[in-house]
Amino acid sequence: MKPVKLDETDIKVLELTKQYISGEKLAKILGISRAAVWKRIKKLEELGYRFSHSKKGYLLKETSPYLLENEVKPLLNTQLLGNEYLWFKTVSSTNDIGKEKNFPEGTVIVAEEQTKGRGRKGRKWVSVAEKGLYFSIVLKPKLPINKILQHALLFPLAITKTIEEFTSIKPYVKWPNDIYINGKKVSGVLIETEIENNEIKKAVVGIGINVNLTKEELEPVKEIATSLALEAGMPIDRKRFFAKLLKNLENMYQDFIENKLNVVKEVNELLLWKGEKVFVIDECKVVSGKIVGLNPVGGLVIEKNGKKEEFYTGDVSLRKQLSVN
Ligand code: BT5
């Protein structure tokens, strides 16, 4: 699988076809044959652009709905995230791509569809084509490992803030990696890290967000999932939402690295099911108790019979629900 990017000639075709232009004139301006012009138009149509073809020539009628670099970059005012931007129509998992090579920090890998979208512990992430956001960012934070949980909480925090700014809906963070709206999951984060000398050397941060998925498209996870569009009652502009999210992610990441952002305090305020009775399951134990909040390093504090238990990994579910995720 190779990332797809428009070249200079493709961009010129998009510019020149804003008004009707004949194939002959296009060929002349671009210095290519008419057959080559036709091929370009075909390629652009495969990438989601729509042209009218008539005696008057070609006219660009609709821009691509895809999160192509040339569609998102003009909306993006980041310094780091997206400097390297890889777009795929279909990919196994954007995290797989992020782990494959030594990409520079800030690389964004985005796909319209994933055939093997993953959650934690080998679970599946439903990734319906062109309806969600499925992307990974490559970071090299050089943080000591005792900050790994705070680093992980940074991403649900940034997603939550962006949803709130963009839609006025109030989402909550379900510790440690989910975003919930009205009791249902709208987004999840999967972070895969490389540790060296007790430092995070590389983190591939995979983010999945149900943006415009319908109830039918959410069928495999219908009991627990929702989408932004379902909650907002209207379709969401994926390109603008994505650009805003990348900007917020960058700002918050930089503030966190410079010790200017208290992630734990912020997540504590947005914590789902605070005060409610839950089950927490990690590799070693299952505890049923009330959520008290987060401890200073971002661990989850549960109270059971007046005694406090702390968790650093695991899954939380409401006691009245049966499923664990
Ligand atoms: C997560 O895992 O929530 C992390 C999801 C990360 C997905 C992104 S997409 C881009 C990047 N590339 C990847 O391959 N992955 C990342 P976890 O907490 O383990 O939750 C997984 C559980 O969420 C599943 O077992 C389902 O119950 C539920 N689920 C699956 N797809 C869902 C969806 N689209 N919406 C809501 N819930 C879903």
Tab-separated table of C-alpha atoms and ligand atoms in Angstrom:
chain	number	residue	atom	x	y	z
A	1	MET	CA	0.000	0.000	0.000
A	2	LYS	CA	1.306	3.377	-1.021
A	3	PRO	CA	0.120	6.771	0.144
A	4	VAL	CA	-1.566	8.862	-2.538
A	5	LYS	CA	-0.751	12.501	-3.106
A	6	LEU	CA	-1.747	14.911	-5.864
A	7	ASP	CA	1.166	16.241	-7.900
A	8	GLU	CA	1.602	19.750	-9.317
A	9	THR	CA	-0.132	18.889	-12.585
A	10	ASP	CA	-3.167	17.466	-10.751
A	11	ILE	CA	-3.406	20.656	-8.697
A	12	LYS	CA	-3.174	22.748	-11.874
A	13	VAL	CA	-5.998	20.703	-13.442
A	14	LEU	CA	-8.166	21.446	-10.386
A	15	GLU	CA	-7.363	25.170	-10.694
A	16	LEU	CA	-7.925	25.399	-14.442
A	17	THR	CA	-11.224	23.494	-14.398
A	18	LYS	CA	-12.864	25.970	-12.022
A	19	GLN	CA	-14.240	27.354	-15.287
A	20	TYR	CA	-15.076	25.348	-18.408
A	21	ILE	CA	-11.903	24.580	-20.302
A	22	SER	CA	-11.444	22.394	-23.371
A	23	GLY	CA	-9.269	19.316	-23.295
A	24	GLU	CA	-7.173	20.868	-26.018
A	25	LYS	CA	-6.501	24.040	-24.052
A	26	LEU	CA	-5.738	22.080	-20.881
A	27	ALA	CA	-3.268	19.919	-22.789
A	28	LYS	CA	-1.562	22.996	-24.188
A	29	ILE	CA	-1.239	24.821	-20.868
A	30	LEU	CA	-0.003	21.711	-19.067
A	31	GLY	CA	2.337	20.684	-21.886
A	32	ILE	CA	0.899	17.150	-22.062
A	33	SER	CA	-1.143	15.179	-24.619
A	34	ARG	CA	-4.959	15.162	-24.654
A	35	ALA	CA	-4.867	11.484	-23.735
A	36	ALA	CA	-2.735	12.387	-20.741
A	37	VAL	CA	-5.283	15.062	-19.769
A	38	TRP	CA	-8.056	12.463	-19.908
A	39	LYS	CA	-5.982	10.130	-17.710
A	40	ARG	CA	-5.480	12.906	-15.146
A	41	ILE	CA	-9.209	13.613	-15.032
A	42	LYS	CA	-9.861	9.888	-14.535
A	43	LYS	CA	-7.318	9.746	-11.712
A	44	LEU	CA	-8.882	12.780	-10.029
A	45	GLU	CA	-12.330	11.209	-10.361
A	46	GLU	CA	-11.037	8.099	-8.633
A	47	LEU	CA	-9.870	10.386	-5.865
A	48	GLY	CA	-13.387	11.711	-5.379
A	49	TYR	CA	-13.413	14.855	-7.582
A	50	ARG	CA	-16.405	15.262	-9.896
A	51	PHE	CA	-16.178	16.930	-13.320
A	52	SER	CA	-18.752	17.695	-15.928
A	53	HIS	CA	-17.575	16.640	-19.369
A	54	SER	CA	-19.326	18.380	-22.246
A	55	LYS	CA	-18.705	20.056	-25.600
A	56	LYS	CA	-17.555	23.109	-23.653
A	57	GLY	CA	-14.861	20.981	-22.043
A	58	TYR	CA	-14.212	20.033	-18.443
A	59	LEU	CA	-15.619	21.737	-15.358
A	60	LEU	CA	-14.861	20.820	-11.763
A	61	LYS	CA	-18.285	20.336	-10.167
A	62	GLU	CA	-17.473	18.840	-6.788
A	63	THR	CA	-14.371	18.740	-4.717
A	64	SER	CA	-13.218	15.467	-3.184
A	65	PRO	CA	-14.757	14.405	0.119
A	66	TYR	CA	-11.518	12.627	1.018
A	67	LEU	CA	-9.010	13.856	3.578
A	68	LEU	CA	-6.334	14.294	0.925
A	69	GLU	CA	-3.318	16.393	1.822
A	70	ASN	CA	-4.271	19.185	-0.596
A	71	GLU	CA	-7.791	19.300	0.912
A	72	VAL	CA	-6.759	19.393	4.585
A	73	LYS	CA	-3.457	21.336	4.520
A	74	PRO	CA	-5.001	24.704	3.559
A	75	LEU	CA	-7.175	24.465	6.694
A	76	LEU	CA	-4.332	23.430	8.931
A	77	ASN	CA	-2.266	25.931	10.791
A	78	THR	CA	0.059	23.621	12.691
A	79	GLN	CA	3.833	23.773	12.946
A	80	LEU	CA	4.536	20.111	13.633
A	81	LEU	CA	1.543	17.866	13.021
A	82	GLY	CA	1.030	17.091	9.370
A	83	ASN	CA	4.384	18.357	8.074
A	84	GLU	CA	4.633	14.829	6.756
A	85	TYR	CA	1.105	13.797	5.704
A	86	LEU	CA	0.292	10.361	4.317
A	87	TRP	CA	-3.176	9.626	2.922
A	88	PHE	CA	-4.479	6.179	2.032
A	89	LYS	CA	-7.820	5.211	0.604
A	90	THR	CA	-7.630	1.815	2.275
A	91	VAL	CA	-5.131	0.497	4.736
A	92	SER	CA	-4.975	-2.399	7.208
A	93	SER	CA	-4.473	-0.072	10.175
A	94	THR	CA	-2.951	3.408	10.239
A	95	ASN	CA	-1.012	2.332	13.360
A	96	ASP	CA	0.630	-0.474	11.344
A	97	ILE	CA	1.922	2.114	8.868
A	98	GLY	CA	3.127	4.380	11.694
A	99	LYS	CA	5.137	1.538	13.200
A	100	GLU	CA	6.640	0.401	9.902
A	101	LYS	CA	9.283	3.098	9.439
A	102	ASN	CA	11.188	5.772	11.257
A	103	PHE	CA	8.893	8.659	10.325
A	104	PRO	CA	9.752	12.165	11.537
A	105	GLU	CA	7.942	13.468	14.599
A	106	GLY	CA	4.572	14.958	13.697
A	107	THR	CA	3.871	12.611	10.789
A	108	VAL	CA	0.138	12.155	10.244
A	109	ILE	CA	-1.129	8.955	8.626
A	110	VAL	CA	-4.793	9.026	7.643
A	111	ALA	CA	-7.033	6.527	5.866
A	112	GLU	CA	-10.586	6.648	4.564
A	113	GLU	CA	-11.031	3.000	5.493
A	114	GLN	CA	-9.246	0.360	7.577
A	115	THR	CA	-9.594	-3.345	6.917
A	116	LYS	CA	-7.986	-4.304	10.223
A	117	GLY	CA	-8.730	-1.343	12.474
A	118	ARG	CA	-7.608	-2.287	15.986
A	119	GLY	CA	-8.494	-1.450	19.542
A	120	ARG	CA	-6.468	-2.456	22.590
A	121	LYS	CA	-5.731	-6.111	23.358
A	122	GLY	CA	-6.481	-7.251	19.824
A	123	ARG	CA	-10.030	-5.904	19.831
A	124	LYS	CA	-11.561	-4.612	16.609
A	125	TRP	CA	-12.286	-1.028	15.623
A	126	VAL	CA	-15.219	-0.677	13.216
A	127	SER	CA	-13.932	1.624	10.458
A	128	VAL	CA	-16.654	2.366	7.904
A	129	ALA	CA	-15.231	3.903	4.698
A	130	GLU	CA	-15.292	7.692	4.375
A	131	LYS	CA	-17.532	8.179	7.415
A	132	GLY	CA	-15.109	8.412	10.284
A	133	LEU	CA	-11.666	9.673	11.129
A	134	TYR	CA	-9.016	6.966	11.261
A	135	PHE	CA	-5.539	8.332	11.745
A	136	SER	CA	-2.261	7.966	13.599
A	137	ILE	CA	0.321	10.519	14.602
A	138	VAL	CA	3.961	9.763	15.222
A	139	LEU	CA	5.466	11.458	18.276
A	140	LYS	CA	8.882	11.291	19.901
A	141	PRO	CA	8.243	12.874	23.269
A	142	LYS	CA	11.382	11.718	25.178
A	143	LEU	CA	9.316	11.538	28.362
A	144	PRO	CA	10.222	9.453	31.407
A	145	ILE	CA	8.005	6.368	31.650
A	146	ASN	CA	6.349	7.589	34.849
A	147	LYS	CA	4.587	10.149	32.648
A	148	ILE	CA	3.280	7.566	30.194
A	149	LEU	CA	-0.268	7.564	31.561
A	150	GLN	CA	-0.538	11.358	31.553
A	151	HIS	CA	0.787	11.354	27.998
A	152	ALA	CA	-1.892	8.800	27.075
A	153	LEU	CA	-4.669	10.858	28.680
A	154	LEU	CA	-3.660	13.905	26.673
A	155	PHE	CA	-5.278	12.521	23.503
A	156	PRO	CA	-8.774	11.764	24.811
A	157	LEU	CA	-8.593	15.201	26.436
A	158	ALA	CA	-7.794	16.955	23.140
A	159	ILE	CA	-10.507	14.990	21.299
A	160	THR	CA	-13.071	15.840	23.979
A	161	LYS	CA	-12.211	19.564	23.840
A	162	THR	CA	-12.373	19.588	20.040
A	163	ILE	CA	-15.782	17.899	19.953
A	164	GLU	CA	-17.054	20.415	22.488
A	165	GLU	CA	-15.700	23.394	20.526
A	166	PHE	CA	-16.936	22.097	17.199
A	167	THR	CA	-20.408	20.875	18.099
A	168	SER	CA	-21.315	22.275	21.539
A	169	ILE	CA	-21.968	18.679	22.661
A	170	LYS	CA	-20.453	17.734	26.020
A	171	PRO	CA	-18.371	14.566	25.797
A	172	TYR	CA	-16.685	12.763	28.694
A	173	VAL	CA	-13.462	10.800	28.998
A	174	LYS	CA	-13.896	7.187	29.919
A	175	TRP	CA	-10.621	6.295	31.577
A	176	PRO	CA	-8.182	5.568	30.092
A	177	ASN	CA	-8.774	5.971	26.364
A	178	ASP	CA	-12.393	6.460	25.281
A	179	ILE	CA	-14.641	9.414	24.584
A	180	TYR	CA	-18.332	9.064	25.391
A	181	ILE	CA	-21.372	11.136	24.521
A	182	ASN	CA	-24.696	10.488	26.233
A	183	GLY	CA	-23.474	7.167	27.577
A	184	LYS	CA	-22.125	5.883	24.252
A	185	LYS	CA	-18.654	5.603	22.766
A	186	VAL	CA	-17.807	8.005	19.948
A	187	SER	CA	-14.019	7.689	19.872
A	188	GLY	CA	-11.131	5.549	21.067
A	189	VAL	CA	-7.370	5.914	21.219
A	190	LEU	CA	-4.765	3.194	20.740
A	191	ILE	CA	-1.196	4.178	21.639
A	192	GLU	CA	1.713	1.928	20.762
A	193	THR	CA	5.017	2.985	22.283
A	194	GLU	CA	8.677	2.143	21.930
A	195	ILE	CA	10.563	2.574	25.190
A	196	GLU	CA	14.337	2.963	25.373
A	197	ASN	CA	16.396	3.767	28.488
A	198	ASN	CA	13.231	4.396	30.497
A	199	GLU	CA	12.048	7.023	28.014
A	200	ILE	CA	9.270	7.043	25.442
A	201	LYS	CA	11.292	6.939	22.251
A	202	LYS	CA	8.385	6.766	19.853
A	203	ALA	CA	4.620	6.779	20.253
A	204	VAL	CA	2.225	5.912	17.457
A	205	VAL	CA	-1.037	7.467	18.583
A	206	GLY	CA	-4.001	5.957	16.723
A	207	ILE	CA	-7.278	7.801	16.903
A	208	GLY	CA	-10.659	6.575	15.677
A	209	ILE	CA	-13.696	8.857	15.708
A	210	ASN	CA	-17.215	8.038	14.526
A	211	VAL	CA	-17.921	11.250	12.655
A	212	ASN	CA	-20.786	10.725	10.197
A	213	LEU	CA	-21.651	7.069	10.756
A	214	THR	CA	-25.343	6.217	10.728
A	215	LYS	CA	-27.105	3.869	13.134
A	216	GLU	CA	-27.015	1.144	10.473
A	217	GLU	CA	-23.293	1.584	9.951
A	218	LEU	CA	-22.747	1.271	13.690
A	219	GLU	CA	-24.721	-1.988	13.742
A	220	PRO	CA	-21.796	-4.209	14.887
A	221	VAL	CA	-21.395	-2.034	17.996
A	222	LYS	CA	-24.907	-0.625	18.241
A	223	GLU	CA	-25.350	-1.197	21.966
A	224	ILE	CA	-22.373	0.898	22.954
A	225	ALA	CA	-21.532	3.287	20.077
A	226	THR	CA	-22.679	6.583	18.631
A	227	SER	CA	-21.382	9.154	16.134
A	228	LEU	CA	-20.942	12.917	16.188
A	229	ALA	CA	-23.556	13.336	13.455
A	230	LEU	CA	-26.102	11.231	15.351
A	231	GLU	CA	-25.541	13.281	18.491
A	232	ALA	CA	-25.429	16.660	16.745
A	233	GLY	CA	-28.376	15.838	14.496
A	234	MET	CA	-26.483	17.010	11.423
A	235	PRO	CA	-23.525	15.981	9.265
A	236	ILE	CA	-20.091	17.102	10.404
A	237	ASP	CA	-17.472	18.579	8.065
A	238	ARG	CA	-14.712	15.992	8.436
A	239	LYS	CA	-11.988	18.180	6.929
A	240	ARG	CA	-12.581	21.133	9.248
A	241	PHE	CA	-13.049	18.932	12.265
A	242	PHE	CA	-9.813	17.082	11.489
A	243	ALA	CA	-7.846	20.324	10.997
A	244	LYS	CA	-9.130	21.708	14.302
A	245	LEU	CA	-8.363	18.476	16.122
A	246	LEU	CA	-4.782	18.399	14.816
A	247	LYS	CA	-4.286	22.008	15.923
A	248	ASN	CA	-5.647	21.266	19.420
A	249	LEU	CA	-3.568	18.084	19.653
A	250	GLU	CA	-0.434	20.013	18.740
A	251	ASN	CA	-1.095	22.863	21.183
A	252	MET	CA	-1.902	20.555	24.066
A	253	TYR	CA	1.003	18.225	23.306
A	254	GLN	CA	3.430	21.142	23.293
A	255	ASP	CA	1.973	22.593	26.505
A	256	PHE	CA	2.214	19.195	28.158
A	257	ILE	CA	5.834	18.707	27.107
A	258	GLU	CA	6.655	22.177	28.470
A	259	ASN	CA	4.850	21.372	31.748
A	260	LYS	CA	2.222	24.015	31.079
A	261	LEU	CA	-0.770	21.681	31.019
A	262	ASN	CA	-2.101	19.712	33.966
A	263	VAL	CA	-3.605	16.813	32.019
A	264	VAL	CA	-4.707	14.909	35.116
A	265	LYS	CA	-6.645	17.870	36.517
A	266	GLU	CA	-8.380	18.514	33.188
A	267	VAL	CA	-9.299	14.869	32.602
A	268	ASN	CA	-10.528	14.583	36.186
A	269	GLU	CA	-13.079	17.275	35.417
A	270	LEU	CA	-14.318	15.392	32.362
A	271	LEU	CA	-14.198	11.930	33.845
A	272	LEU	CA	-17.109	9.667	32.948
A	273	TRP	CA	-19.067	7.917	35.718
A	274	LYS	CA	-17.424	9.779	38.598
A	275	GLY	CA	-19.157	8.719	41.813
A	276	GLU	CA	-20.848	5.786	40.075
A	277	LYS	CA	-20.488	2.102	40.777
A	278	VAL	CA	-18.302	0.355	38.235
A	279	PHE	CA	-16.283	-2.753	37.560
A	280	VAL	CA	-12.618	-2.261	36.749
A	281	ILE	CA	-10.751	-5.125	35.178
A	282	ASP	CA	-7.018	-5.262	34.582
A	283	GLU	CA	-4.579	-8.115	33.995
A	284	CYS	CA	-4.500	-9.136	37.640
A	285	LYS	CA	-7.765	-8.176	39.285
A	286	VAL	CA	-11.414	-7.280	39.012
A	287	VAL	CA	-12.675	-4.689	41.445
A	288	SER	CA	-16.161	-3.410	41.879
A	289	GLY	CA	-16.473	-0.011	43.535
A	290	LYS	CA	-17.156	3.680	43.130
A	291	ILE	CA	-15.032	5.941	40.905
A	292	VAL	CA	-13.356	8.576	43.091
A	293	GLY	CA	-11.238	10.229	40.389
A	294	LEU	CA	-7.654	10.220	39.178
A	295	ASN	CA	-4.483	10.149	41.276
A	296	PRO	CA	-1.629	12.607	40.499
A	297	VAL	CA	-0.094	10.372	37.811
A	298	GLY	CA	-3.387	9.661	36.064
A	299	GLY	CA	-4.251	6.312	37.643
A	300	LEU	CA	-7.906	5.575	38.381
A	301	VAL	CA	-8.933	5.565	42.033
A	302	ILE	CA	-11.785	3.267	43.050
A	303	GLU	CA	-13.342	3.127	46.499
A	304	LYS	CA	-14.559	-0.158	47.858
A	305	ASN	CA	-15.830	-0.563	51.416
A	306	GLY	CA	-14.024	2.620	52.438
A	307	LYS	CA	-10.723	1.363	50.974
A	308	LYS	CA	-9.071	2.889	47.923
A	309	GLU	CA	-7.692	0.829	44.998
A	310	GLU	CA	-5.614	2.334	42.205
A	311	PHE	CA	-5.451	1.178	38.600
A	312	TYR	CA	-2.864	1.993	35.964
A	313	THR	CA	-4.273	-0.130	33.139
A	314	GLY	CA	-7.592	-1.772	32.535
A	315	ASP	CA	-11.172	-1.435	31.384
A	316	VAL	CA	-14.004	0.233	33.218
A	317	SER	CA	-17.658	-0.664	32.851
A	318	LEU	CA	-20.766	0.401	34.682
A	319	ARG	CA	-21.972	-2.144	37.216
A	320	LYS	CA	-25.427	-2.154	35.721
A	321	GLN	CA	-23.958	-3.021	32.295
A	322	LEU	CA	-22.753	-6.464	31.416
A	323	SER	CA	-20.157	-5.760	28.708
A	324	VAL	CA	-16.635	-4.780	29.665
A	325	ASN	CA	-15.991	-2.391	26.810
B	1	BT5	C1	-10.066	1.587	21.350
B	1	BT5	O1	-9.753	0.352	21.843
B	1	BT5	O2	-11.068	2.205	21.591
B	1	BT5	C2	-9.007	2.146	20.414
B	1	BT5	C3	-9.539	2.442	19.032
B	1	BT5	C4	-8.483	3.051	18.169
B	1	BT5	C5	-8.870	3.084	16.727
B	1	BT5	C6	-7.856	3.830	15.894
B	1	BT5	S1	-8.401	4.107	14.262
B	1	BT5	C7	-6.836	4.625	13.768
B	1	BT5	C8	-5.851	3.706	14.461
B	1	BT5	N1	-5.634	2.511	13.686
B	1	BT5	C9	-6.081	1.412	14.315
B	1	BT5	O3	-6.027	0.250	13.859
B	1	BT5	N2	-6.594	1.760	15.514
B	1	BT5	C10	-6.493	3.175	15.748
B	1	BT5	P1	-10.563	-0.400	22.993
B	1	BT5	O4	-10.653	0.460	24.214
B	1	BT5	O5	-9.908	-1.718	23.119
B	1	BT5	O6	-12.021	-0.551	22.429
B	1	BT5	C11	-12.355	-1.472	21.458
B	1	BT5	C12	-13.843	-1.768	21.598
B	1	BT5	O7	-14.616	-0.647	21.183
B	1	BT5	C13	-14.330	-2.925	20.722
B	1	BT5	O8	-14.148	-4.151	21.359
B	1	BT5	C14	-15.798	-2.587	20.534
B	1	BT5	O9	-16.561	-3.005	21.648
B	1	BT5	C15	-15.809	-1.065	20.547
B	1	BT5	N3	-15.811	-0.498	19.177
B	1	BT5	C16	-15.289	-1.004	18.039
B	1	BT5	N4	-15.456	-0.180	17.011
B	1	BT5	C17	-16.128	0.897	17.497
B	1	BT5	C18	-16.598	2.105	16.913
B	1	BT5	N5	-16.404	2.414	15.641
B	1	BT5	N6	-17.252	2.961	17.746
B	1	BT5	C19	-17.441	2.701	19.064
B	1	BT5	N7	-17.018	1.583	19.648
B	1	BT5	C20	-16.361	0.687	18.877
